Backbone as a ProteinNet text record, in pm:
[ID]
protein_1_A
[PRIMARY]
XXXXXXXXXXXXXXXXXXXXXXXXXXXXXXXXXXXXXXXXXXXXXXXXXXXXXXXXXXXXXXXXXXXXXXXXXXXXXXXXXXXXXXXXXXXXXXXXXXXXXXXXXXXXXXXXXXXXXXXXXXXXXXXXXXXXXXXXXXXXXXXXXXXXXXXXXXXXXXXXXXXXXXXXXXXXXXXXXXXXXXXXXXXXXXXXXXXXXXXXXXXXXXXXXXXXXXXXXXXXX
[TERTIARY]
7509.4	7544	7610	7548	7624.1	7647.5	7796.1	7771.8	7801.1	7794.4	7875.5	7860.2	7915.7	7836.1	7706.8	7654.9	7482.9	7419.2	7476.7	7358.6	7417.5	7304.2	7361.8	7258.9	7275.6	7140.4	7245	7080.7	7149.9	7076.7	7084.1	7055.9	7029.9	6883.8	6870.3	6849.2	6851.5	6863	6738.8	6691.7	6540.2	6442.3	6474.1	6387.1	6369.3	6486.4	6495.2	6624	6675.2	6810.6	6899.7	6936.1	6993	6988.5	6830.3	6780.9	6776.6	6749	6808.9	6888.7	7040.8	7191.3	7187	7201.2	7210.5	7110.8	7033.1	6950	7020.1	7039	7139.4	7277	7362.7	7503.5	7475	7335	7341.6	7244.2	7171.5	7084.3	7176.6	7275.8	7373.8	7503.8	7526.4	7735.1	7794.9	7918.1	8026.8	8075.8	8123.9	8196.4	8108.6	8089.3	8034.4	8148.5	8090.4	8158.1	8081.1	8130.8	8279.6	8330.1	8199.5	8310.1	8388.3	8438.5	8494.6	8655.6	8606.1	8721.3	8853.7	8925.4	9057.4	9165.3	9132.6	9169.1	9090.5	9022.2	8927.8	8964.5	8992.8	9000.6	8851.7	8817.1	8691.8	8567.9	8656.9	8658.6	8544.1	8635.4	8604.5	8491.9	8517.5	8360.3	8242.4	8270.6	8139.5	8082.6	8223.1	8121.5	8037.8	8075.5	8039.1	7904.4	7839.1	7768.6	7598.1	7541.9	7449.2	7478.9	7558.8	7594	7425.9	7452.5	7312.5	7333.3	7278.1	7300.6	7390.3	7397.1	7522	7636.8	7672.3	7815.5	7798.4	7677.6	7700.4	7765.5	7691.1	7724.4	7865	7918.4	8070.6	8144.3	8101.4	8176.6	8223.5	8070.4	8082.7	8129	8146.7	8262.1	8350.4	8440.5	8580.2	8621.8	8529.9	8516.9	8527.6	8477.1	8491.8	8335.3	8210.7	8111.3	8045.6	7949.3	7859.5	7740	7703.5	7593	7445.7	7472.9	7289.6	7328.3	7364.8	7324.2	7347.5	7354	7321.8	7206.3	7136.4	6992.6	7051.2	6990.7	7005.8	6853.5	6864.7	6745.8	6734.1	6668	6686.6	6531.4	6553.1	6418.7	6364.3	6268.2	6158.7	6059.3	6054.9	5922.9	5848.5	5700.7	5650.8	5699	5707.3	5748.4	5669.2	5575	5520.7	5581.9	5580.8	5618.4	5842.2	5849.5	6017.4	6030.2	6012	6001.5	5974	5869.9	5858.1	5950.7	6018.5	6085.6	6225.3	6289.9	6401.1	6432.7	6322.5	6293.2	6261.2	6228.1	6189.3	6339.9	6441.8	6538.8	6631.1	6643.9	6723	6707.5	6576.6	6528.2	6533.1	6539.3	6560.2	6720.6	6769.4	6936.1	7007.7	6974.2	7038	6957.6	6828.2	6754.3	6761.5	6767.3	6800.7	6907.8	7025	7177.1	7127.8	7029.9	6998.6	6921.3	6952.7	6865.3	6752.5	6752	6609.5	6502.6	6526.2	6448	6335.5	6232.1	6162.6	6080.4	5967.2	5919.2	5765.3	5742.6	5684.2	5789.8	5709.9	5723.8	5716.9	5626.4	5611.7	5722.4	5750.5	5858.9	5967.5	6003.3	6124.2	6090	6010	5977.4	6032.5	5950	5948.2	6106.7	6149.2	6350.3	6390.3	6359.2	6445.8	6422.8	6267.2	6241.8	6340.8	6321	6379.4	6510.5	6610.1	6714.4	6804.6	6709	6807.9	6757.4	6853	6920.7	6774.8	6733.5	6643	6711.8	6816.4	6841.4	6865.7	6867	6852.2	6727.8	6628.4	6490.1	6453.5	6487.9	6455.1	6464.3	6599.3	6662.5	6611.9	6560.9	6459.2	6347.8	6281.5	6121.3	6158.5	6209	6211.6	6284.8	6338.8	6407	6312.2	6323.2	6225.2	6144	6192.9	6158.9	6138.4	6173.5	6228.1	6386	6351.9	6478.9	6518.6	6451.2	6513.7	6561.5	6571.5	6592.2	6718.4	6833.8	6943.7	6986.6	6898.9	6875.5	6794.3	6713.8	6651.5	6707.6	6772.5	6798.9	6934.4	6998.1	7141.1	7086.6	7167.4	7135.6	6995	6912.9	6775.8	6692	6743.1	6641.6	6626.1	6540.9	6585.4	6597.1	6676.6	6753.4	6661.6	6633.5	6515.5	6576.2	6701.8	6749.2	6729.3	6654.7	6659.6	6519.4	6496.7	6368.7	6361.9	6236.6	6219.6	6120.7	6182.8	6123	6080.4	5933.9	5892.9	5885.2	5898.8	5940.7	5823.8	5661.2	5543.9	5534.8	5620.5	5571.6	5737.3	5826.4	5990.5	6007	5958.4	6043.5	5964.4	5837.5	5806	5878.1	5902.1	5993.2	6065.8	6189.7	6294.7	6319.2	6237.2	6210	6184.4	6082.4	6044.7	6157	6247.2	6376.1	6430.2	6506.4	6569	6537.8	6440.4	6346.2	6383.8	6328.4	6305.1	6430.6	6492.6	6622.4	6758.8	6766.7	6863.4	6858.1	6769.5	6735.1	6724.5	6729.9	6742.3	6613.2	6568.1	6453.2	6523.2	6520.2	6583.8	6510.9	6616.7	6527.3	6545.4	6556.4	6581.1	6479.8	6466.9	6370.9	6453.5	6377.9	6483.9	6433.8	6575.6	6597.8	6545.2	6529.3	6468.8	6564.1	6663.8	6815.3	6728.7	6771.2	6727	6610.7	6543.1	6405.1	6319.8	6273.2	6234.4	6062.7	6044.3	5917.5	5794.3	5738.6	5582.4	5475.7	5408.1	5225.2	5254.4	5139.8	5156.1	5165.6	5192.6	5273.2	5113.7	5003.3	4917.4	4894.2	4902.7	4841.7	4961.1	5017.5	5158.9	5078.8	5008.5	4986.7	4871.5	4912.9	4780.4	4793.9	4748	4729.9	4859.2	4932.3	5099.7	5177.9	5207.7	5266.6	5286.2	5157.2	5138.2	5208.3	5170.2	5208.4	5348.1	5402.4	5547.3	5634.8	5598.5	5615.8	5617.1	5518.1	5471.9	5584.4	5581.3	5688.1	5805.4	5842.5	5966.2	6020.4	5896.2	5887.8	5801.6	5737	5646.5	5643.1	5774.5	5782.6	5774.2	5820.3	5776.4	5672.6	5554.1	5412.3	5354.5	5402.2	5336.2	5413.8	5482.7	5542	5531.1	5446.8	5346.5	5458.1	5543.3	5556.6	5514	5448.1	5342.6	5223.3	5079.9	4957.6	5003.4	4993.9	4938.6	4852.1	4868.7	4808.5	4766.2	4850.9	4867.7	4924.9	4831.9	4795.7	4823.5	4711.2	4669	4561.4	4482.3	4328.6	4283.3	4325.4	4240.4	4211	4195.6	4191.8	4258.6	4375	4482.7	4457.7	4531.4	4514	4508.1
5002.4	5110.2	5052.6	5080	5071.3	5195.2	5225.7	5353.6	5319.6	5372.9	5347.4	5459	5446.2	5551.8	5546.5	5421.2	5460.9	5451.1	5456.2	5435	5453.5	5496.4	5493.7	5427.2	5312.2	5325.2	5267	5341	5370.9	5246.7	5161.2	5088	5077.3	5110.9	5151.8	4985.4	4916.7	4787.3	4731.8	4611.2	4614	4614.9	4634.1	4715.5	4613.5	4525	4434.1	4509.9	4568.5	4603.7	4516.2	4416.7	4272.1	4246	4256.5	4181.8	4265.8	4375.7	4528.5	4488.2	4484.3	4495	4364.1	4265.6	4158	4221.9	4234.9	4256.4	4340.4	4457.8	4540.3	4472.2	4450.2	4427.9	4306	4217.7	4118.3	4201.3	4297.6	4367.4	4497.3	4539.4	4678.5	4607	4683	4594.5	4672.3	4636.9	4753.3	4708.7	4793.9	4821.3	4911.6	4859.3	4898.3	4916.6	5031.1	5080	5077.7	5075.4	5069.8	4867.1	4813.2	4645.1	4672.3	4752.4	4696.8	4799.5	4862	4997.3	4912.5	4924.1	4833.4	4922.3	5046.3	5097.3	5089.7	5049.4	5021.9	4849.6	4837.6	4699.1	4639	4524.4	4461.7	4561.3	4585.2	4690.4	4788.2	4845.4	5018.6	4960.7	4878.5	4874.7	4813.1	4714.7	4689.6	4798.7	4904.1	5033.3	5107.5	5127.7	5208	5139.9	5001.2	4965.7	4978.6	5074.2	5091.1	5257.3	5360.8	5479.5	5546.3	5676	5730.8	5850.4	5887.2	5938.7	6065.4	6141.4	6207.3	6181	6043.9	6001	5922.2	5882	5804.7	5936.5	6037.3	6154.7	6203.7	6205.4	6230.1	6090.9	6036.9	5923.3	5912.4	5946.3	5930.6	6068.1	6199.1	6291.3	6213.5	6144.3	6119.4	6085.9	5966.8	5867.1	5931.8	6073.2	6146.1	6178.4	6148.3	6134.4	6273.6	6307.7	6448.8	6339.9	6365.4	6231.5	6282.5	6461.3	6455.4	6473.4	6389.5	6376.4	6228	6150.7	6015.5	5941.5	5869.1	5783.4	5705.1	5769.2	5678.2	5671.9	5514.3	5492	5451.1	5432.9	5431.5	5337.6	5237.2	5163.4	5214.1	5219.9	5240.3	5096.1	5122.1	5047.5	5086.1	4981.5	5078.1	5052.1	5139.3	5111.8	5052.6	5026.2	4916	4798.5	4770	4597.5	4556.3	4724.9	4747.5	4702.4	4728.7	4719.4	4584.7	4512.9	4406.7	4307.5	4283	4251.7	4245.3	4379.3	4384.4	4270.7	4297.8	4260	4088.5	4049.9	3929.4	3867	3943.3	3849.5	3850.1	3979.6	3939.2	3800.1	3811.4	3697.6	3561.6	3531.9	3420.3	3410.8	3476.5	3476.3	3453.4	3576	3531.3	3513.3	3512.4	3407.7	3471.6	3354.2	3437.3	3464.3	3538.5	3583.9	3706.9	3804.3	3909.4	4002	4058.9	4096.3	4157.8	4262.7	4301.2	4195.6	4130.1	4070.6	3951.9	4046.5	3989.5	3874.3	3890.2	3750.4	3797.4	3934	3990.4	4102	4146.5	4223.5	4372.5	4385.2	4490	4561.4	4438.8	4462	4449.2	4413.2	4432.5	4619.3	4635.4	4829.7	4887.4	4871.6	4924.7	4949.9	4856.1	4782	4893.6	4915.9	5003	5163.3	5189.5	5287.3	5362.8	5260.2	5324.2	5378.5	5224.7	5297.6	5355.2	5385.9	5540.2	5668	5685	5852.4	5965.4	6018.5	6149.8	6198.8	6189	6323.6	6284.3	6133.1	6096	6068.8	6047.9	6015.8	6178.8	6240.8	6408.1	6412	6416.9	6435.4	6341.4	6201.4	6151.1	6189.9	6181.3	6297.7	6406.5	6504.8	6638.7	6647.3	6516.3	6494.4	6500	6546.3	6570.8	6429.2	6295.6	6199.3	6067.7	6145.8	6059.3	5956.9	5841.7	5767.8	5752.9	5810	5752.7	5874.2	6005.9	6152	6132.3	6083.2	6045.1	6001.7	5920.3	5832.8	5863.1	5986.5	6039.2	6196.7	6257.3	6396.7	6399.7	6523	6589	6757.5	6796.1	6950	6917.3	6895.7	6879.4	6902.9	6828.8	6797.6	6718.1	6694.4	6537.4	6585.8	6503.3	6552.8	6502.5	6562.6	6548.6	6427.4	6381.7	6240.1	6095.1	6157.8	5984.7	5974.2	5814.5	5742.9	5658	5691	5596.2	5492.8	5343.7	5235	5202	5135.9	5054.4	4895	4869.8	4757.8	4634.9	4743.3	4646.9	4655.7	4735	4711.6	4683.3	4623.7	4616.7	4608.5	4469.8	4466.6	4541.6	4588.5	4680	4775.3	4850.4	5020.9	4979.4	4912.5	4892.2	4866.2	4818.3	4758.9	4912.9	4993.6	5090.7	5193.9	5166.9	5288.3	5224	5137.9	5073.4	5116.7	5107.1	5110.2	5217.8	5376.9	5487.7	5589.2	5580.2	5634.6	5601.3	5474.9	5381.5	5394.9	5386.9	5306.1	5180.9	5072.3	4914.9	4864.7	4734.1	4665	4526.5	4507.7	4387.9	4270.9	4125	4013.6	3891.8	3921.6	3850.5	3891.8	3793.5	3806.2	3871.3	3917.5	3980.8	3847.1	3837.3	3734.5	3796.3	3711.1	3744.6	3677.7	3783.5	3776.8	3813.4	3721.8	3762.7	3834.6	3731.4	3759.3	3675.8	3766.4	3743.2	3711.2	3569.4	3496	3516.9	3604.8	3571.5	3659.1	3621	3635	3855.7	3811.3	4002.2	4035.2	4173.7	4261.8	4280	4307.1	4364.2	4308.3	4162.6	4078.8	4092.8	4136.8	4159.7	4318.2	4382.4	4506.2	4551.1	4605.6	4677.1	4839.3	4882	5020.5	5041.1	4948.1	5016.8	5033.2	4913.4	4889.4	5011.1	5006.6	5097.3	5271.1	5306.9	5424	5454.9	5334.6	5351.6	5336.3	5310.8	5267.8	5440.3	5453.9	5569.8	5677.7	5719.2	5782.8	5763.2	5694.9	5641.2	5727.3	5719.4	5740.3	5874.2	5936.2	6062.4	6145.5	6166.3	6230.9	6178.4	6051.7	5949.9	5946	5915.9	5915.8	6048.5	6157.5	6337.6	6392.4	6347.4	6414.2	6337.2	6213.8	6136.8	6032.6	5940.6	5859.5	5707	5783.9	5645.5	5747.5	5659.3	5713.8	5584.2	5660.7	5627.3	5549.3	5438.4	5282.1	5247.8	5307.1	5205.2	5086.4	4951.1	4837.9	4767.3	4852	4805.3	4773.3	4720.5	4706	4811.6	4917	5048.3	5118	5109.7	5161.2	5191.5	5130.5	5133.2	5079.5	5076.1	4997.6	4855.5
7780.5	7688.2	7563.4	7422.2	7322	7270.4	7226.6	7114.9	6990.9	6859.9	6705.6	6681	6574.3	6417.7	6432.3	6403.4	6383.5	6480.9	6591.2	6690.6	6864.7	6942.5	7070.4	7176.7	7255.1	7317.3	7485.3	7508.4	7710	7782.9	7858	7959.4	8076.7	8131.2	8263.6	8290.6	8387.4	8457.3	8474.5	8391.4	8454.2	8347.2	8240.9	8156.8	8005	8012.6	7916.3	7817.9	7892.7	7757.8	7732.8	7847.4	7798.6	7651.5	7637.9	7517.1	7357.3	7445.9	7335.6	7280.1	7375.7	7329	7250.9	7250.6	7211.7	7087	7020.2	6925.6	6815	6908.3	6791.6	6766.3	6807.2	6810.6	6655.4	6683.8	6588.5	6450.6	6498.7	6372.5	6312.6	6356.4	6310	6326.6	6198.1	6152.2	6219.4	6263.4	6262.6	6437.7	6485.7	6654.5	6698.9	6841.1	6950.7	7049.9	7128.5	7198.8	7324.5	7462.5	7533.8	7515.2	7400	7427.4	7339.7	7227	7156.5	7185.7	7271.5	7310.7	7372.2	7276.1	7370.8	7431.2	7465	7550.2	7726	7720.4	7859.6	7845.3	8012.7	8069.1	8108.4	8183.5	8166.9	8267.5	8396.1	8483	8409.3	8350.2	8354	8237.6	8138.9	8074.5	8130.4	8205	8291.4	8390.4	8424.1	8474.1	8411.3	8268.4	8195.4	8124.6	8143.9	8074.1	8117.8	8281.1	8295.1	8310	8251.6	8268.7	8261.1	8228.4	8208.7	8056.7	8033.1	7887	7902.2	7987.4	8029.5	7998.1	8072.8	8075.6	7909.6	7891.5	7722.7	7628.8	7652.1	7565.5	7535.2	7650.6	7686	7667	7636.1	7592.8	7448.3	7405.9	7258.5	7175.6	7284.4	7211.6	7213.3	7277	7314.9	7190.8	7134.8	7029.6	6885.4	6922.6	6787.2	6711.9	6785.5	6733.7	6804.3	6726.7	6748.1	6790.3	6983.7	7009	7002.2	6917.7	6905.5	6767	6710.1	6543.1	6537.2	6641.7	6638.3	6693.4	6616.2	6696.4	6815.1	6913.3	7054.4	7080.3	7177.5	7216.9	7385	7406	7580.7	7631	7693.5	7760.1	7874.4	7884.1	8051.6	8016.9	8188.3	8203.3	8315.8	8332.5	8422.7	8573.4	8646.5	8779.9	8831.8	8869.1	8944	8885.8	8809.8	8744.7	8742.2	8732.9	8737.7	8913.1	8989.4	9127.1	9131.8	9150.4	9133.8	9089.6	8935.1	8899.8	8979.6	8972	9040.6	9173	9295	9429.4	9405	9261.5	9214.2	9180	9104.2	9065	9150.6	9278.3	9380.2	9473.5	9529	9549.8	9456.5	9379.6	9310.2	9304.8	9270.6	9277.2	9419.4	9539.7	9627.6	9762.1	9756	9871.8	10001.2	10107.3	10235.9	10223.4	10120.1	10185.3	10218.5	10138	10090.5	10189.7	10342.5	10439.2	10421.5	10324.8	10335.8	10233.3	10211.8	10122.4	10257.8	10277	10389.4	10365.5	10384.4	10346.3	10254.8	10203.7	10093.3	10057.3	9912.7	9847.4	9916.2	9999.6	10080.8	10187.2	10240.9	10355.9	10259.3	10135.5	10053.5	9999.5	9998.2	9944.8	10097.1	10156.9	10305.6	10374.9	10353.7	10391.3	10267.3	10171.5	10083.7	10041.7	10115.2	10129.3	10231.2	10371.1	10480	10471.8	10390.4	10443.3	10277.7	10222.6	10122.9	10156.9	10180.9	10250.9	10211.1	10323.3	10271.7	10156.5	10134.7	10059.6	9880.6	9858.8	9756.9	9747.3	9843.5	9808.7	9708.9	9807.8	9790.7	9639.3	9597.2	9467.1	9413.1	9384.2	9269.5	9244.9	9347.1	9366.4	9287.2	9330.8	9243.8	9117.8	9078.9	8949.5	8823.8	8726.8	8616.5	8577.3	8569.4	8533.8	8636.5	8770	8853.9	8844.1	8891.2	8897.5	8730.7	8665.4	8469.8	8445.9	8511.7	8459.2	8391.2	8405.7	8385.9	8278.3	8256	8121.3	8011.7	8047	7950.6	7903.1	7964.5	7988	7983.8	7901.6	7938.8	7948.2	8094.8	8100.8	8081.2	8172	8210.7	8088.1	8020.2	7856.4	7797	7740.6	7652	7509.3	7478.7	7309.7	7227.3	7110.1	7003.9	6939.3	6937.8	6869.2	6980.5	7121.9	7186.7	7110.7	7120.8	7129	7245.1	7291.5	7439.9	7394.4	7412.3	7400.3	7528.6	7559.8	7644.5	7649	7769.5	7771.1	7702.8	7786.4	7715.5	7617	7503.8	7336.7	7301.5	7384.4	7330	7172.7	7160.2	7028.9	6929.1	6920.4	6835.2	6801.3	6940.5	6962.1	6896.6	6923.4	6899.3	6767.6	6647.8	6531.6	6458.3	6502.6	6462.3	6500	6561.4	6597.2	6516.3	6471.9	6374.3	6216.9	6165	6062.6	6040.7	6134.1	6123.4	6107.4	6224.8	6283.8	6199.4	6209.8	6178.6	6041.6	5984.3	5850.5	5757.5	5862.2	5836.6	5955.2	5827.5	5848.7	5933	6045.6	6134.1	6104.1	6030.7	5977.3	6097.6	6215.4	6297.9	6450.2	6535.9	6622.7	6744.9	6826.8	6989.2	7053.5	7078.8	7227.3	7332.4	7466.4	7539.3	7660.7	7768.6	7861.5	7936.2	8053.7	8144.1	8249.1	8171	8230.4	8362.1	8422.2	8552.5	8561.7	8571.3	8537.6	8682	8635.2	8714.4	8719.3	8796.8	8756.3	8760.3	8667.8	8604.4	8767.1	8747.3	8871	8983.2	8935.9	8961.8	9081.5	9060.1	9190.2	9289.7	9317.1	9402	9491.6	9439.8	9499.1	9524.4	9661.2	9757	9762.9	9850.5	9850.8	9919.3	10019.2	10051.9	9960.1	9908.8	9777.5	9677.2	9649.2	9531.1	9605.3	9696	9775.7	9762.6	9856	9857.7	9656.4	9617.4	9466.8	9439	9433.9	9356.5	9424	9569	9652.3	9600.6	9545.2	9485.5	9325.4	9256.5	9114.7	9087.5	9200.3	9164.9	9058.8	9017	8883.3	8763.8	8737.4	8623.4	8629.6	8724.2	8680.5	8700.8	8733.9	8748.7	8619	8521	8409.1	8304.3	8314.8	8217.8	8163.8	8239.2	8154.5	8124.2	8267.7	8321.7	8406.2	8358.1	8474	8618.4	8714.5	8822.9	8832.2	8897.8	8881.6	8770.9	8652.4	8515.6	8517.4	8477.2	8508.9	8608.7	8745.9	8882.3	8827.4	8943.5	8920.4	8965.1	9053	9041.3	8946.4	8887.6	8776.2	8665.8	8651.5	8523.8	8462	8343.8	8229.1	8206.5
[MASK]
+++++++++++++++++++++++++++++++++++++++++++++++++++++++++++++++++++++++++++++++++++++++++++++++++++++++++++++++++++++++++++++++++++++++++++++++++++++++++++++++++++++++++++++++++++++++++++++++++++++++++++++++++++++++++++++

């Protein structure tokens, strides 16, 4: 999460906002908020730094700012490749400490399907956007001031929210934090895969923010 004057953008995990934040902080002058808030200890801003646009919103009253007359921007990506990723950098980071992390990708879905609670499965499924509703929506809407960047066109979006929103042309390139290296997502997935994935995200791909086996080989992109 950054907020300012000119700008607000939200950070769902996964998505490349690492590389976001770092982009703006060096392409827009001024203080960012919750790092630059020296009323919050390291604590409470590292909580506050994957919030969801809710809690960004209410943040940035506190601050004194009106947050739908400010450009905020917010990343997605596609869930098949977000999944992947994730289950990819746990594994590279912490190996066998990490129990469900089986010995595929599959039995890492399967291990995390099982054990979150019916009742949060329930509540992402029927969530407007699925697991991003949060991050896209306050009071089950999305505000005519976000822009949703994707991760497969990043630094474009982000250049073109800048440009547009913002009103400054960025003369510098986006870094690239934390990124999780390997073969496109596609070859990772079968027909379980893709199932349990989709079970996961039903409303992100039934409320279009992704087609359904967009870039599988079944037929996606």
């Amino acid at each position: 999460m950054l907020i300012s004057p000119s700008l607000i953008f939200i950070h769902y995990p996964k998505t490349g906002g690492s590389s976001v934040q770092a982009y703006l902080q060096k392409a827009v002058r001024g203080r960012f908020y919750p790092h630059d808030d020296a009323s919050l200890d390291r604590k409470q801003k590292e909580r506050l730094m994957h919030e969801g646009l809710q809690v960004a919103f209410q943040y940035a009253h506190r601050l004194g700012l009106d947050p739908f007359k400010v450009p905020a921007i917010t990343c997605i990506r596609n869930p098949y490749d977000l999944m992947l990723s994730g289950y990819l950098f746990l594994k590279q980071k912490h190996g066998h400490k990490i129990a469900d992390l089986e010995d595929s990708f599959l039995e890492y879905l399967k291990n995390l399907f099982a054990r979150t609670p019916g009742q949060v499965m329930r509540g992402r499924a029927s969530a407007l956007y699925g697991p991003y509703t949060a991050y896209l929506t306050v009071g089950h809407q999305k505000p005519e001031n976000l822009t949703v960047a994707r991760t497969e066109n990043l630094q474009q979006d982000v250049a073109d929210f800048l440009r547009h929103q913002v009103g400054i042309t960025p003369k510098i390139p986006m870094p690239h934090k934390n990124r999780t290296r390997h073969r496109h997502f596609s070859s990772y997935y079968g027909d379980e895969e893709e199932r349990l994935v989709y079970e996961m995200w039903k409303n992100a791909f039934d409320n279009g923010l992704y087609a359904r086996y967009q870039g599988l080989a079944q037929g996606g992109q």
